PDB file of C-alpha atoms in Angstrom:
ATOM      1  CA  UNK A   1      -6.011   6.003  13.866  1.00 97.00           C
ATOM      2  CA  UNK A   2      -2.410   6.533  12.799  1.00 98.00           C
ATOM      3  CA  UNK A   3      -0.464   4.820  10.055  1.00 98.00           C
ATOM      4  CA  UNK A   4       3.304   4.698   9.679  1.00 98.00           C
ATOM      5  CA  UNK A   5       4.700   3.499   6.357  1.00 98.00           C
ATOM      6  CA  UNK A   6       8.283   2.379   5.904  1.00 98.00           C
ATOM      7  CA  UNK A   7      10.488   0.192   3.760  1.00 98.00           C
ATOM      8  CA  UNK A   8      11.032   2.335   0.716  1.00 98.00           C
ATOM      9  CA  UNK A   9      14.412   2.915  -0.846  1.00 97.00           C
ATOM     10  CA  UNK A  10      16.517   2.887  -3.979  1.00 98.00           C
ATOM     11  CA  UNK A  11      16.628  -0.448  -5.786  1.00 98.00           C
ATOM     12  CA  UNK A  12      17.561  -1.727  -9.207  1.00 98.00           C
ATOM     13  CA  UNK A  13      15.046  -2.903 -11.767  1.00 98.00           C
ATOM     14  CA  UNK A  14      14.118  -6.516 -11.196  1.00 97.00           C
ATOM     15  CA  UNK A  15      14.570  -6.263  -7.435  1.00 97.00           C
ATOM     16  CA  UNK A  16      12.049  -6.869  -4.689  1.00 98.00           C
ATOM     17  CA  UNK A  17      10.998  -4.652  -1.836  1.00 98.00           C
ATOM     18  CA  UNK A  18       8.690  -5.068   1.131  1.00 98.00           C
ATOM     19  CA  UNK A  19       6.844  -2.082   2.508  1.00 98.00           C
ATOM     20  CA  UNK A  20       5.362  -2.034   5.992  1.00 98.00           C
ATOM     21  CA  UNK A  21       2.477  -0.072   7.424  1.00 98.00           C
ATOM     22  CA  UNK A  22       2.106  -0.047  11.187  1.00 98.00           C
ATOM     23  CA  UNK A  23      -1.392   0.870  12.271  1.00 98.00           C
ATOM     24  CA  UNK A  24      -2.175   2.214  15.716  1.00 97.00           C
ATOM     25  CA  UNK A  25      -5.428   3.198  17.367  1.00 97.00           C
ATOM     26  CA  UNK A  26      -7.625   0.541  15.841  1.00 97.00           C
ATOM     27  CA  UNK A  27      -7.387  -3.188  15.161  1.00 96.00           C
ATOM     28  CA  UNK A  28      -6.692  -4.304  11.600  1.00 95.00           C
ATOM     29  CA  UNK A  29      -9.714  -6.568  11.755  1.00 94.00           C
ATOM     30  CA  UNK A  30     -11.895  -3.456  11.841  1.00 97.00           C
ATOM     31  CA  UNK A  31     -10.148  -1.700   8.952  1.00 97.00           C
ATOM     32  CA  UNK A  32      -9.718  -2.066   5.238  1.00 98.00           C
ATOM     33  CA  UNK A  33      -6.079  -1.128   4.649  1.00 98.00           C
ATOM     34  CA  UNK A  34      -4.755  -0.144   1.248  1.00 98.00           C
ATOM     35  CA  UNK A  35      -1.618   0.923  -0.532  1.00 98.00           C
ATOM     36  CA  UNK A  36      -1.649   3.726  -3.049  1.00 98.00           C
ATOM     37  CA  UNK A  37       1.199   5.266  -4.962  1.00 98.00           C
ATOM     38  CA  UNK A  38       1.842   8.578  -6.609  1.00 98.00           C
ATOM     39  CA  UNK A  39       4.553   9.132  -9.164  1.00 97.00           C
ATOM     40  CA  UNK A  40       5.873  12.567  -9.984  1.00 96.00           C
ATOM     41  CA  UNK A  41       3.271  14.483 -11.952  1.00 96.00           C
ATOM     42  CA  UNK A  42       0.816  11.609 -11.787  1.00 96.00           C
ATOM     43  CA  UNK A  43      -2.461  10.919 -10.061  1.00 96.00           C
ATOM     44  CA  UNK A  44      -2.528   8.823  -6.922  1.00 97.00           C
ATOM     45  CA  UNK A  45      -3.371   5.268  -7.895  1.00 97.00           C
ATOM     46  CA  UNK A  46      -4.526   2.160  -6.114  1.00 98.00           C
ATOM     47  CA  UNK A  47      -2.006  -0.664  -5.733  1.00 98.00           C
ATOM     48  CA  UNK A  48      -3.478  -3.243  -3.377  1.00 98.00           C
ATOM     49  CA  UNK A  49      -5.601  -3.606  -0.275  1.00 98.00           C
ATOM     50  CA  UNK A  50      -6.534  -6.090   2.400  1.00 98.00           C
ATOM     51  CA  UNK A  51     -10.072  -6.196   3.680  1.00 97.00           C
ATOM     52  CA  UNK A  52     -11.226  -6.397   7.262  1.00 97.00           C
ATOM     53  CA  UNK A  53     -11.540 -10.159   6.890  1.00 96.00           C
ATOM     54  CA  UNK A  54      -8.089 -10.486   5.323  1.00 96.00           C
ATOM     55  CA  UNK A  55      -8.955 -10.806   1.626  1.00 96.00           C
ATOM     56  CA  UNK A  56      -6.499  -9.268  -0.835  1.00 96.00           C
ATOM     57  CA  UNK A  57      -7.454  -6.900  -3.631  1.00 97.00           C
ATOM     58  CA  UNK A  58      -5.084  -5.828  -6.372  1.00 97.00           C
ATOM     59  CA  UNK A  59      -4.902  -3.345  -9.185  1.00 96.00           C
ATOM     60  CA  UNK A  60      -4.964  -5.172 -12.501  1.00 94.00           C
ATOM     61  CA  UNK A  61      -1.649  -3.634 -13.461  1.00 88.00           C
ATOM     62  CA  UNK A  62       0.009  -5.012 -10.333  1.00 89.00           C
ATOM     63  CA  UNK A  63      -1.385  -8.540 -10.268  1.00 88.00           C
ATOM     64  CA  UNK A  64       1.341 -11.145 -10.289  1.00 92.00           C
ATOM     65  CA  UNK A  65       3.998  -8.752  -8.997  1.00 96.00           C
ATOM     66  CA  UNK A  66       2.633  -7.767  -5.599  1.00 97.00           C
ATOM     67  CA  UNK A  67       1.244  -9.546  -2.600  1.00 97.00           C
ATOM     68  CA  UNK A  68      -0.343  -8.044   0.458  1.00 98.00           C
ATOM     69  CA  UNK A  69      -0.399  -9.555   3.909  1.00 97.00           C
ATOM     70  CA  UNK A  70      -0.949  -8.549   7.482  1.00 97.00           C
ATOM     71  CA  UNK A  71       0.216  -9.492  10.949  1.00 97.00           C
ATOM     72  CA  UNK A  72      -2.702  -9.068  13.312  1.00 96.00           C
ATOM     73  CA  UNK A  73      -0.520  -9.316  16.401  1.00 96.00           C
ATOM     74  CA  UNK A  74       1.718  -6.507  15.167  1.00 97.00           C
ATOM     75  CA  UNK A  75      -1.147  -4.559  13.598  1.00 97.00           C
ATOM     76  CA  UNK A  76       0.991  -4.250  10.505  1.00 98.00           C
ATOM     77  CA  UNK A  77       0.231  -4.591   6.817  1.00 98.00           C
ATOM     78  CA  UNK A  78       2.922  -5.554   4.318  1.00 98.00           C
ATOM     79  CA  UNK A  79       3.201  -4.942   0.603  1.00 98.00           C
ATOM     80  CA  UNK A  80       5.655  -7.249  -1.133  1.00 98.00           C
ATOM     81  CA  UNK A  81       6.663  -6.002  -4.554  1.00 98.00           C
ATOM     82  CA  UNK A  82       8.652  -8.135  -6.977  1.00 97.00           C
ATOM     83  CA  UNK A  83      10.211  -7.604 -10.404  1.00 97.00           C
ATOM     84  CA  UNK A  84      10.248  -3.873  -9.828  1.00 97.00           C
ATOM     85  CA  UNK A  85      10.382  -1.584 -12.854  1.00 96.00           C
ATOM     86  CA  UNK A  86      11.476   2.038 -13.185  1.00 97.00           C
ATOM     87  CA  UNK A  87       7.825   2.994 -13.715  1.00 96.00           C
ATOM     88  CA  UNK A  88       7.110   1.723 -10.187  1.00 97.00           C
ATOM     89  CA  UNK A  89       9.039   4.717  -8.866  1.00 98.00           C
ATOM     90  CA  UNK A  90       6.645   6.644  -6.644  1.00 98.00           C
ATOM     91  CA  UNK A  91       5.762   7.611  -3.128  1.00 98.00           C
ATOM     92  CA  UNK A  92       3.804   4.736  -1.634  1.00 98.00           C
ATOM     93  CA  UNK A  93       1.123   5.548   0.903  1.00 98.00           C
ATOM     94  CA  UNK A  94      -0.834   3.288   3.183  1.00 98.00           C
ATOM     95  CA  UNK A  95      -4.390   4.242   3.984  1.00 98.00           C
ATOM     96  CA  UNK A  96      -7.307   2.826   5.941  1.00 98.00           C
ATOM     97  CA  UNK A  97     -11.038   3.055   6.220  1.00 98.00           C
ATOM     98  CA  UNK A  98     -13.613   1.313   8.402  1.00 97.00           C
ATOM     99  CA  UNK A  99     -15.751   0.141   5.494  1.00 94.00           C
ATOM    100  CA  UNK A 100     -15.107  -2.260   2.617  1.00 96.00           C
ATOM    101  CA  UNK A 101     -12.140  -2.030   0.260  1.00 96.00           C
ATOM    102  CA  UNK A 102     -12.581   0.393  -2.607  1.00 95.00           C
ATOM    103  CA  UNK A 103      -9.904   1.525  -5.086  1.00 96.00           C
ATOM    104  CA  UNK A 104     -10.753   5.221  -4.721  1.00 97.00           C
ATOM    105  CA  UNK A 105      -8.241   7.124  -2.611  1.00 97.00           C
ATOM    106  CA  UNK A 106     -10.823   9.767  -1.691  1.00 97.00           C
ATOM    107  CA  UNK A 107     -12.786   7.126   0.222  1.00 97.00           C
ATOM    108  CA  UNK A 108     -10.026   6.517   2.751  1.00 98.00           C
ATOM    109  CA  UNK A 109     -10.101   8.390   6.027  1.00 97.00           C
ATOM    110  CA  UNK A 110      -6.680   7.657   7.475  1.00 98.00           C
ATOM    111  CA  UNK A 111      -3.319   8.102   5.786  1.00 98.00           C
ATOM    112  CA  UNK A 112       0.303   7.457   6.530  1.00 96.00           C
ATOM    113  CA  UNK A 113       3.077   9.818   5.533  1.00 94.00           C
ATOM    114  CA  UNK A 114       4.335   7.853   2.531  1.00 95.00           C
ATOM    115  CA  UNK A 115       7.566   6.093   1.735  1.00 98.00           C
ATOM    116  CA  UNK A 116       9.592   6.728  -1.411  1.00 98.00           C
ATOM    117  CA  UNK A 117      10.435   3.864  -3.740  1.00 98.00           C
ATOM    118  CA  UNK A 118      12.935   4.596  -6.490  1.00 98.00           C
ATOM    119  CA  UNK A 119      13.692   1.950  -9.092  1.00 98.00           C
ATOM    120  CA  UNK A 120      16.743   2.520 -11.248  1.00 98.00           C
ATOM    121  CA  UNK A 121      17.144   0.984 -14.694  1.00 94.00           C
TER     122      UNK A 121
END
């Protein structure tokens, strides 16, 4: 299973950004796919995930500002982020596992390379 994240960039506070994660080697319906982020000097933290059946899961701190969706035909998961803040600056990683969604990054078997999101004030 391979994951390719993209969509990061430099944006101003208050902007929106959509990240994409293209998954190859296994159907999305057999994977829980998650987004994590890691800011400089910080621990990797859970952002959102979509289960094998398509249910969304969100970190409490992100609820109301992010949505997660997937396109089964394209085997791609999207993370839509709105009202971005400077503290959202981080490398965003997509990850997958064959079991249920959990917010623990150590439980994910497959990882993409990350995409950098920088939010300026």
